[in-house]
């Protein structure tokens, strides 16, 4: 297999992608299994279940069609004259941008969930109930499909592979002008709009929390809900920070998309190639941050993941049961003797 030398930072990112894929899988299992912690049954974590699933799909797609393809790991599959050489580029490109837009929409939904929680704290689980949550998740998954089905069917949308002139082991991905314009502009606008919407929502949430904290400065208000039992301000601020950290990657992605579009407009191939190199880590951040932020910020998620592999309480119980059974057997034997 002809491999192109992978830079050290790309090796690190590739290794991190593998770890992230496992963590996302563990989180999905933790958030969906029937015996999960009752606090993880809230609609907030239901949204993150969908987001983790989307992140996992995008991670696999990005590693497969972008990183592995770029560094020669797919030369056995993508070769000149083969079916994948002519067809895979368009399918993977469309799916890549579809996944990104779904991630943008999921960020808006998570921000809206936080807003509903702050405004209707007492009965937010009744307002954002399971039925509405399912409808919302279905909408942001299906909504971008017509646009991408059109792109898949339109013969003017052209993508192709070519071998790099500097390194024959590297397979480059190219778009024609229409494809580049549609993917870059739509992705850029969706990213910017989702970031602006999220910023407005989060600023309003911060305003409401500060106002609520001021009104209740001399009162101890505790959260009696499905997520946590700590003070309202601290609880909402913690969840707010989780959401903010995850959505901030959209801004980085938007900046890269804007500069890439500028490079395409002036036909600066060198700038575009440099930006493509930079864009890989930025794109990684879209799906890579979620598991680490959830694990570091949520002790419940962290404990449940540990319990998937090691349950000390059950082990102690089983050991004690075994000891008890051995004692009873030995007593019976002594009686018989």
C-alpha positions as a LaTeX table, in Angstrom:
\begin{tabular}{lrrr}
\hline
Residue & $x$ (\AA) & $y$ (\AA) & $z$ (\AA) \\
\hline
Unk1 & 0.00 & 0.00 & 0.00 \\
Unk2 & 1.40 & 3.40 & $-1.00$ \\
Unk3 & 1.15 & 5.74 & 1.95 \\
Unk4 & 1.82 & 9.43 & 2.07 \\
Unk5 & 3.77 & 10.54 & 5.16 \\
Unk6 & 1.27 & 11.71 & 7.76 \\
Unk7 & 2.42 & 14.72 & 9.80 \\
Unk8 & 2.77 & 14.23 & 13.53 \\
Unk9 & $-0.21$ & 16.43 & 14.37 \\
Unk10 & $-2.36$ & 14.43 & 11.95 \\
Unk11 & $-1.26$ & 11.19 & 13.61 \\
Unk12 & $-2.25$ & 12.66 & 16.97 \\
Unk13 & $-5.63$ & 13.75 & 15.61 \\
Unk14 & $-6.19$ & 10.38 & 13.98 \\
Unk15 & $-5.42$ & 8.66 & 17.28 \\
Unk16 & $-7.75$ & 11.10 & 19.06 \\
Unk17 & $-10.47$ & 10.32 & 16.52 \\
Unk18 & $-10.26$ & 6.63 & 17.41 \\
Unk19 & $-10.51$ & 7.40 & 21.13 \\
Unk20 & $-13.36$ & 9.84 & 20.48 \\
Unk21 & $-15.26$ & 7.23 & 18.47 \\
Unk22 & $-15.11$ & 4.83 & 21.42 \\
Unk23 & $-16.13$ & 7.55 & 23.89 \\
Unk24 & $-19.07$ & 8.61 & 21.73 \\
Unk25 & $-20.16$ & 4.98 & 21.50 \\
Unk26 & $-19.93$ & 4.58 & 25.28 \\
Unk27 & $-21.91$ & 7.79 & 25.87 \\
Unk28 & $-24.63$ & 6.68 & 23.44 \\
Unk29 & $-24.89$ & 3.37 & 25.30 \\
Unk30 & $-25.00$ & 5.14 & 28.67 \\
Unk31 & $-27.67$ & 7.61 & 27.54 \\
Unk32 & $-29.92$ & 5.01 & 25.89 \\
Unk33 & $-29.75$ & 1.90 & 28.04 \\
Unk34 & $-32.91$ & 1.23 & 30.11 \\
Unk35 & $-31.05$ & 1.03 & 33.43 \\
Unk36 & $-29.40$ & 4.45 & 33.04 \\
Unk37 & $-29.41$ & 6.99 & 35.83 \\
Unk38 & $-32.76$ & 8.75 & 36.15 \\
Unk39 & $-31.05$ & 12.13 & 35.74 \\
Unk40 & $-29.93$ & 11.07 & 32.26 \\
Unk41 & $-33.53$ & 10.57 & 31.15 \\
Unk42 & $-34.14$ & 14.30 & 30.79 \\
Unk43 & $-34.79$ & 15.83 & 27.38 \\
Unk44 & $-31.49$ & 17.70 & 27.60 \\
Unk45 & $-29.56$ & 14.45 & 27.54 \\
Unk46 & $-31.93$ & 13.03 & 24.93 \\
Unk47 & $-30.82$ & 15.83 & 22.62 \\
Unk48 & $-27.21$ & 15.01 & 23.36 \\
Unk49 & $-27.88$ & 11.37 & 22.55 \\
Unk50 & $-28.90$ & 12.41 & 19.04 \\
Unk51 & $-25.97$ & 14.81 & 18.79 \\
Unk52 & $-23.49$ & 12.14 & 19.88 \\
Unk53 & $-24.90$ & 9.79 & 17.26 \\
Unk54 & $-24.53$ & 12.46 & 14.56 \\
Unk55 & $-21.02$ & 13.29 & 15.78 \\
Unk56 & $-20.05$ & 9.63 & 15.58 \\
Unk57 & $-21.34$ & 9.31 & 12.01 \\
Unk58 & $-19.52$ & 12.49 & 10.96 \\
Unk59 & $-16.33$ & 11.31 & 12.67 \\
Unk60 & $-16.38$ & 8.03 & 10.75 \\
Unk61 & $-17.19$ & 9.79 & 7.49 \\
Unk62 & $-14.50$ & 12.44 & 7.95 \\
Unk63 & $-11.79$ & 9.96 & 8.90 \\
Unk64 & $-12.74$ & 7.66 & 6.05 \\
Unk65 & $-13.31$ & 10.05 & 3.15 \\
Unk66 & $-10.98$ & 12.88 & 4.17 \\
Unk67 & $-8.06$ & 11.92 & 6.39 \\
Unk68 & $-7.58$ & 8.30 & 5.32 \\
Unk69 & $-8.09$ & 9.23 & 1.67 \\
Unk70 & $-5.65$ & 12.13 & 1.84 \\
Unk71 & $-2.81$ & 10.09 & 3.31 \\
Unk72 & $-3.09$ & 7.06 & 1.08 \\
Unk73 & $-4.88$ & 4.70 & 3.46 \\
Unk74 & $-7.66$ & 4.23 & 0.88 \\
Unk75 & $-5.52$ & 3.82 & $-2.23$ \\
Unk76 & $-6.64$ & 0.19 & $-2.36$ \\
Unk77 & $-10.24$ & 1.42 & $-2.70$ \\
Unk78 & $-9.88$ & 4.74 & $-4.54$ \\
Unk79 & $-7.75$ & 4.33 & $-7.64$ \\
Unk80 & $-7.80$ & 5.77 & $-11.13$ \\
Unk81 & $-10.47$ & 4.21 & $-13.31$ \\
Unk82 & $-12.33$ & 2.54 & $-10.44$ \\
Unk83 & $-15.97$ & 3.12 & $-9.49$ \\
Unk84 & $-15.02$ & 4.97 & $-6.32$ \\
Unk85 & $-12.70$ & 7.26 & $-8.28$ \\
Unk86 & $-15.68$ & 8.62 & $-10.25$ \\
Unk87 & $-18.55$ & 8.35 & $-7.76$ \\
Unk88 & $-17.37$ & 8.36 & $-4.15$ \\
Unk89 & $-16.22$ & 11.98 & $-4.11$ \\
Unk90 & $-19.70$ & 13.40 & $-4.70$ \\
Unk91 & $-21.46$ & 11.12 & $-2.22$ \\
Unk92 & $-18.97$ & 11.72 & 0.59 \\
Unk93 & $-18.84$ & 15.47 & $-0.05$ \\
Unk94 & $-22.62$ & 15.84 & 0.12 \\
Unk95 & $-22.85$ & 13.64 & 3.21 \\
Unk96 & $-20.05$ & 15.63 & 4.87 \\
Unk97 & $-21.84$ & 18.96 & 4.45 \\
Unk98 & $-25.18$ & 17.42 & 5.38 \\
Unk99 & $-23.69$ & 16.19 & 8.67 \\
Unk100 & $-22.27$ & 19.63 & 9.40 \\
Unk101 & $-25.61$ & 21.38 & 8.88 \\
Unk102 & $-27.35$ & 18.83 & 11.10 \\
Unk103 & $-24.76$ & 19.59 & 13.79 \\
Unk104 & $-25.48$ & 23.32 & 13.41 \\
Unk105 & $-29.21$ & 22.71 & 13.81 \\
Unk106 & $-28.65$ & 20.46 & 16.81 \\
Unk107 & $-26.68$ & 23.28 & 18.46 \\
Unk108 & $-29.68$ & 25.59 & 18.03 \\
Unk109 & $-32.00$ & 22.95 & 19.50 \\
Unk110 & $-29.74$ & 22.50 & 22.53 \\
Unk111 & $-29.67$ & 26.28 & 23.04 \\
Unk112 & $-33.48$ & 26.39 & 22.77 \\
Unk113 & $-33.74$ & 23.61 & 25.33 \\
Unk114 & $-31.62$ & 25.63 & 27.75 \\
Unk115 & $-33.82$ & 28.67 & 27.11 \\
Unk116 & $-37.02$ & 26.75 & 27.84 \\
Unk117 & $-35.44$ & 25.41 & 31.03 \\
Unk118 & $-34.63$ & 28.91 & 32.27 \\
Unk119 & $-37.98$ & 30.47 & 31.34 \\
Unk120 & $-40.20$ & 27.58 & 32.44 \\
Unk121 & $-38.01$ & 26.01 & 35.06 \\
Unk122 & $-40.69$ & 24.28 & 37.11 \\
Unk123 & $-42.43$ & 22.53 & 34.21 \\
Unk124 & $-39.84$ & 22.64 & 31.42 \\
Unk125 & $-39.88$ & 18.84 & 31.09 \\
Unk126 & $-43.62$ & 19.00 & 30.39 \\
Unk127 & $-43.17$ & 21.73 & 27.78 \\
Unk128 & $-40.15$ & 20.11 & 26.10 \\
Unk129 & $-41.56$ & 16.61 & 26.51 \\
Unk130 & $-40.49$ & 13.39 & 24.86 \\
Unk131 & $-42.97$ & 13.67 & 22.00 \\
Unk132 & $-41.91$ & 17.20 & 21.11 \\
Unk133 & $-38.28$ & 16.26 & 21.52 \\
Unk134 & $-38.71$ & 13.44 & 19.00 \\
Unk135 & $-40.44$ & 15.79 & 16.56 \\
Unk136 & $-37.69$ & 18.41 & 16.92 \\
Unk137 & $-34.92$ & 15.85 & 16.41 \\
Unk138 & $-36.69$ & 14.44 & 13.36 \\
Unk139 & $-37.09$ & 17.92 & 11.88 \\
Unk140 & $-33.45$ & 18.95 & 12.18 \\
Unk141 & $-32.34$ & 15.62 & 10.69 \\
Unk142 & $-34.80$ & 15.70 & 7.77 \\
Unk143 & $-34.87$ & 19.46 & 7.06 \\
Unk144 & $-31.56$ & 19.61 & 5.11 \\
Unk145 & $-32.32$ & 16.49 & 3.04 \\
Unk146 & $-34.14$ & 18.15 & 0.07 \\
Unk147 & $-31.20$ & 20.47 & $-0.58$ \\
Unk148 & $-28.67$ & 17.64 & $-0.55$ \\
Unk149 & $-30.87$ & 15.33 & $-2.62$ \\
Unk150 & $-30.98$ & 18.11 & $-5.21$ \\
Unk151 & $-27.18$ & 18.36 & $-5.11$ \\
Unk152 & $-26.84$ & 14.62 & $-5.55$ \\
Unk153 & $-29.18$ & 14.60 & $-8.55$ \\
Unk154 & $-27.91$ & 17.78 & $-10.24$ \\
Unk155 & $-25.38$ & 17.04 & $-12.98$ \\
Unk156 & $-23.89$ & 20.53 & $-12.56$ \\
Unk157 & $-22.59$ & 19.54 & $-9.14$ \\
Unk158 & $-19.24$ & 18.01 & $-10.05$ \\
Unk159 & $-16.51$ & 16.68 & $-7.78$ \\
Unk160 & $-13.50$ & 14.60 & $-8.71$ \\
Unk161 & $-10.31$ & 13.09 & $-7.40$ \\
Unk162 & $-6.82$ & 13.68 & $-8.73$ \\
Unk163 & $-3.33$ & 12.63 & $-7.74$ \\
Unk164 & $-1.28$ & 15.40 & $-6.19$ \\
Unk165 & 1.45 & 16.82 & $-8.42$ \\
Unk166 & 3.86 & 17.00 & $-5.48$ \\
Unk167 & 3.11 & 13.53 & $-4.10$ \\
Unk168 & 1.53 & 10.82 & $-6.25$ \\
Unk169 & 0.38 & 8.99 & $-3.12$ \\
Unk170 & $-1.89$ & 11.87 & $-2.10$ \\
Unk171 & $-5.41$ & 11.90 & $-3.56$ \\
Unk172 & $-6.81$ & 15.42 & $-3.82$ \\
Unk173 & $-10.51$ & 16.27 & $-3.80$ \\
Unk174 & $-11.69$ & 18.98 & $-6.20$ \\
Unk175 & $-14.99$ & 20.82 & $-6.85$ \\
Unk176 & $-16.14$ & 22.76 & $-9.86$ \\
Unk177 & $-17.15$ & 26.39 & $-9.34$ \\
Unk178 & $-20.87$ & 25.71 & $-8.77$ \\
Unk179 & $-20.18$ & 22.96 & $-6.26$ \\
Unk180 & $-17.65$ & 25.05 & $-4.41$ \\
Unk181 & $-20.01$ & 28.03 & $-4.37$ \\
Unk182 & $-23.00$ & 26.07 & $-3.07$ \\
Unk183 & $-21.14$ & 24.05 & $-0.45$ \\
Unk184 & $-19.04$ & 26.93 & 0.85 \\
Unk185 & $-21.72$ & 29.62 & 0.88 \\
Unk186 & $-24.49$ & 27.42 & 2.29 \\
Unk187 & $-22.17$ & 25.95 & 4.91 \\
Unk188 & $-20.82$ & 29.38 & 5.80 \\
Unk189 & $-24.29$ & 30.97 & 6.08 \\
Unk190 & $-25.73$ & 28.08 & 8.09 \\
Unk191 & $-22.76$ & 28.16 & 10.42 \\
Unk192 & $-22.89$ & 31.93 & 10.92 \\
Unk193 & $-26.67$ & 31.99 & 11.38 \\
Unk194 & $-26.64$ & 29.14 & 13.88 \\
Unk195 & $-23.80$ & 30.81 & 15.78 \\
Unk196 & $-25.68$ & 34.13 & 15.90 \\
Unk197 & $-28.92$ & 32.47 & 16.99 \\
Unk198 & $-27.10$ & 30.54 & 19.71 \\
Unk199 & $-25.27$ & 33.66 & 20.88 \\
Unk200 & $-28.53$ & 35.60 & 21.18 \\
Unk201 & $-30.14$ & 32.75 & 23.10 \\
Unk202 & $-27.18$ & 32.30 & 25.44 \\
Unk203 & $-26.87$ & 36.02 & 26.12 \\
Unk204 & $-30.56$ & 36.09 & 26.99 \\
Unk205 & $-30.11$ & 33.06 & 29.26 \\
Unk206 & $-27.21$ & 34.76 & 31.04 \\
Unk207 & $-29.33$ & 37.88 & 31.45 \\
Unk208 & $-32.21$ & 35.86 & 32.91 \\
Unk209 & $-29.91$ & 33.98 & 35.27 \\
Unk210 & $-28.28$ & 37.18 & 36.50 \\
Unk211 & $-31.70$ & 38.73 & 37.00 \\
Unk212 & $-32.96$ & 35.65 & 38.83 \\
Unk213 & $-29.87$ & 35.58 & 41.02 \\
Unk214 & $-30.37$ & 39.25 & 41.89 \\
Unk215 & $-34.02$ & 38.72 & 42.78 \\
Unk216 & $-33.20$ & 35.77 & 44.99 \\
Unk217 & $-29.94$ & 36.94 & 46.49 \\
Unk218 & $-31.18$ & 36.28 & 50.01 \\
Unk219 & $-33.03$ & 33.06 & 49.17 \\
Unk220 & $-31.80$ & 29.52 & 48.81 \\
Unk221 & $-33.52$ & 28.17 & 45.73 \\
Unk222 & $-32.74$ & 24.60 & 44.87 \\
Unk223 & $-33.47$ & 22.72 & 41.69 \\
Unk224 & $-35.90$ & 19.84 & 42.07 \\
Unk225 & $-35.77$ & 18.33 & 38.63 \\
Unk226 & $-34.43$ & 15.51 & 36.60 \\
Unk227 & $-30.94$ & 16.84 & 36.05 \\
Unk228 & $-29.47$ & 18.01 & 39.35 \\
Unk229 & $-30.23$ & 19.11 & 42.89 \\
Unk230 & $-27.88$ & 22.05 & 43.22 \\
Unk231 & $-28.72$ & 25.73 & 43.17 \\
Unk232 & $-30.54$ & 27.07 & 40.14 \\
Unk233 & $-27.87$ & 29.56 & 39.15 \\
Unk234 & $-24.99$ & 27.12 & 39.46 \\
Unk235 & $-26.91$ & 24.34 & 37.72 \\
Unk236 & $-27.98$ & 26.40 & 34.74 \\
Unk237 & $-24.59$ & 28.07 & 34.49 \\
Unk238 & $-22.91$ & 24.66 & 34.34 \\
Unk239 & $-25.19$ & 23.38 & 31.59 \\
Unk240 & $-24.88$ & 26.72 & 29.83 \\
Unk241 & $-21.09$ & 26.46 & 29.82 \\
Unk242 & $-21.31$ & 22.93 & 28.40 \\
Unk243 & $-23.46$ & 24.15 & 25.54 \\
Unk244 & $-21.32$ & 27.24 & 24.96 \\
Unk245 & $-18.11$ & 25.22 & 24.75 \\
Unk246 & $-19.65$ & 22.88 & 22.22 \\
Unk247 & $-21.09$ & 25.57 & 19.99 \\
Unk248 & $-17.99$ & 27.83 & 19.96 \\
Unk249 & $-16.41$ & 25.50 & 17.41 \\
Unk250 & $-19.00$ & 26.75 & 14.92 \\
Unk251 & $-17.35$ & 30.17 & 14.95 \\
Unk252 & $-13.95$ & 28.70 & 14.10 \\
Unk253 & $-15.49$ & 26.67 & 11.32 \\
Unk254 & $-17.29$ & 29.74 & 9.95 \\
Unk255 & $-14.05$ & 31.73 & 9.82 \\
Unk256 & $-12.28$ & 28.95 & 7.92 \\
Unk257 & $-15.20$ & 28.60 & 5.52 \\
Unk258 & $-15.18$ & 32.33 & 4.84 \\
Unk259 & $-11.45$ & 32.44 & 4.12 \\
Unk260 & $-11.74$ & 29.33 & 1.94 \\
Unk261 & $-14.48$ & 30.96 & $-0.11$ \\
Unk262 & $-12.27$ & 34.02 & $-0.52$ \\
Unk263 & $-9.39$ & 31.83 & $-1.67$ \\
Unk264 & $-11.64$ & 30.11 & $-4.19$ \\
Unk265 & $-12.91$ & 33.44 & $-5.51$ \\
Unk266 & $-9.38$ & 34.69 & $-6.24$ \\
Unk267 & $-8.31$ & 31.22 & $-7.44$ \\
Unk268 & $-5.43$ & 31.01 & $-4.97$ \\
Unk269 & $-4.61$ & 27.29 & $-4.99$ \\
Unk270 & $-1.77$ & 27.63 & $-2.47$ \\
Unk271 & $-4.02$ & 29.41 & 0.03 \\
Unk272 & $-6.79$ & 26.86 & $-0.48$ \\
Unk273 & $-4.44$ & 23.93 & 0.16 \\
Unk274 & $-3.11$ & 25.60 & 3.31 \\
Unk275 & $-6.64$ & 26.26 & 4.53 \\
Unk276 & $-7.64$ & 22.68 & 3.79 \\
Unk277 & $-4.78$ & 21.56 & 6.02 \\
Unk278 & $-5.93$ & 23.90 & 8.80 \\
Unk279 & $-9.58$ & 23.02 & 8.31 \\
Unk280 & $-9.04$ & 19.36 & 9.26 \\
Unk281 & $-8.41$ & 20.09 & 12.98 \\
Unk282 & $-11.23$ & 22.67 & 12.92 \\
Unk283 & $-13.61$ & 20.12 & 11.47 \\
Unk284 & $-12.40$ & 17.59 & 14.03 \\
Unk285 & $-13.47$ & 19.97 & 16.78 \\
Unk286 & $-17.09$ & 19.90 & 15.54 \\
Unk287 & $-17.52$ & 16.31 & 16.65 \\
Unk288 & $-14.56$ & 15.77 & 18.97 \\
Unk289 & $-15.45$ & 18.13 & 21.82 \\
Unk290 & $-18.81$ & 16.61 & 22.74 \\
Unk291 & $-17.70$ & 13.46 & 24.60 \\
Unk292 & $-14.87$ & 15.16 & 26.48 \\
Unk293 & $-17.02$ & 18.09 & 27.60 \\
Unk294 & $-19.80$ & 15.76 & 28.75 \\
Unk295 & $-17.43$ & 13.43 & 30.57 \\
Unk296 & $-15.49$ & 16.21 & 32.28 \\
Unk297 & $-18.55$ & 18.23 & 33.26 \\
Unk298 & $-21.06$ & 15.52 & 34.16 \\
Unk299 & $-20.15$ & 13.19 & 37.00 \\
Unk300 & $-23.23$ & 11.08 & 36.25 \\
Unk301 & $-22.11$ & 10.39 & 32.68 \\
Unk302 & $-18.59$ & 9.74 & 33.90 \\
Unk303 & $-19.71$ & 7.26 & 36.56 \\
Unk304 & $-22.08$ & 5.45 & 34.20 \\
Unk305 & $-19.31$ & 4.98 & 31.63 \\
Unk306 & $-17.06$ & 3.55 & 34.34 \\
Unk307 & $-19.89$ & 1.28 & 35.46 \\
Unk308 & $-20.11$ & $-0.16$ & 31.95 \\
Unk309 & $-16.82$ & $-1.91$ & 32.62 \\
Unk310 & $-16.44$ & $-2.01$ & 36.36 \\
Unk311 & $-19.16$ & $-2.15$ & 38.99 \\
Unk312 & $-17.48$ & $-2.48$ & 42.38 \\
Unk313 & $-20.73$ & $-2.68$ & 44.33 \\
Unk314 & $-21.95$ & $-5.62$ & 42.30 \\
Unk315 & $-18.56$ & $-7.27$ & 42.54 \\
Unk316 & $-18.57$ & $-6.88$ & 46.32 \\
Unk317 & $-22.10$ & $-8.27$ & 46.49 \\
Unk318 & $-21.18$ & $-11.25$ & 44.35 \\
Unk319 & $-18.08$ & $-11.92$ & 46.47 \\
Unk320 & $-20.09$ & $-11.69$ & 49.68 \\
Unk321 & $-22.74$ & $-13.99$ & 48.21 \\
Unk322 & $-20.06$ & $-16.47$ & 47.22 \\
Unk323 & $-18.53$ & $-16.38$ & 50.70 \\
Unk324 & $-21.95$ & $-16.86$ & 52.29 \\
Unk325 & $-22.73$ & $-19.81$ & 50.05 \\
Unk326 & $-19.36$ & $-21.38$ & 50.85 \\
Unk327 & $-19.99$ & $-20.97$ & 54.56 \\
Unk328 & $-23.43$ & $-22.56$ & 54.28 \\
Unk329 & $-22.01$ & $-25.47$ & 52.30 \\
Unk330 & $-19.25$ & $-26.00$ & 54.85 \\
Unk331 & $-21.79$ & $-25.92$ & 57.70 \\
Unk332 & $-23.93$ & $-28.54$ & 55.98 \\
Unk333 & $-20.89$ & $-30.72$ & 55.45 \\
Unk334 & $-19.94$ & $-30.40$ & 59.12 \\
Unk335 & $-23.47$ & $-31.37$ & 60.16 \\
Unk336 & $-23.41$ & $-34.39$ & 57.90 \\
Unk337 & $-20.09$ & $-35.43$ & 59.34 \\
\hline
\end{tabular}
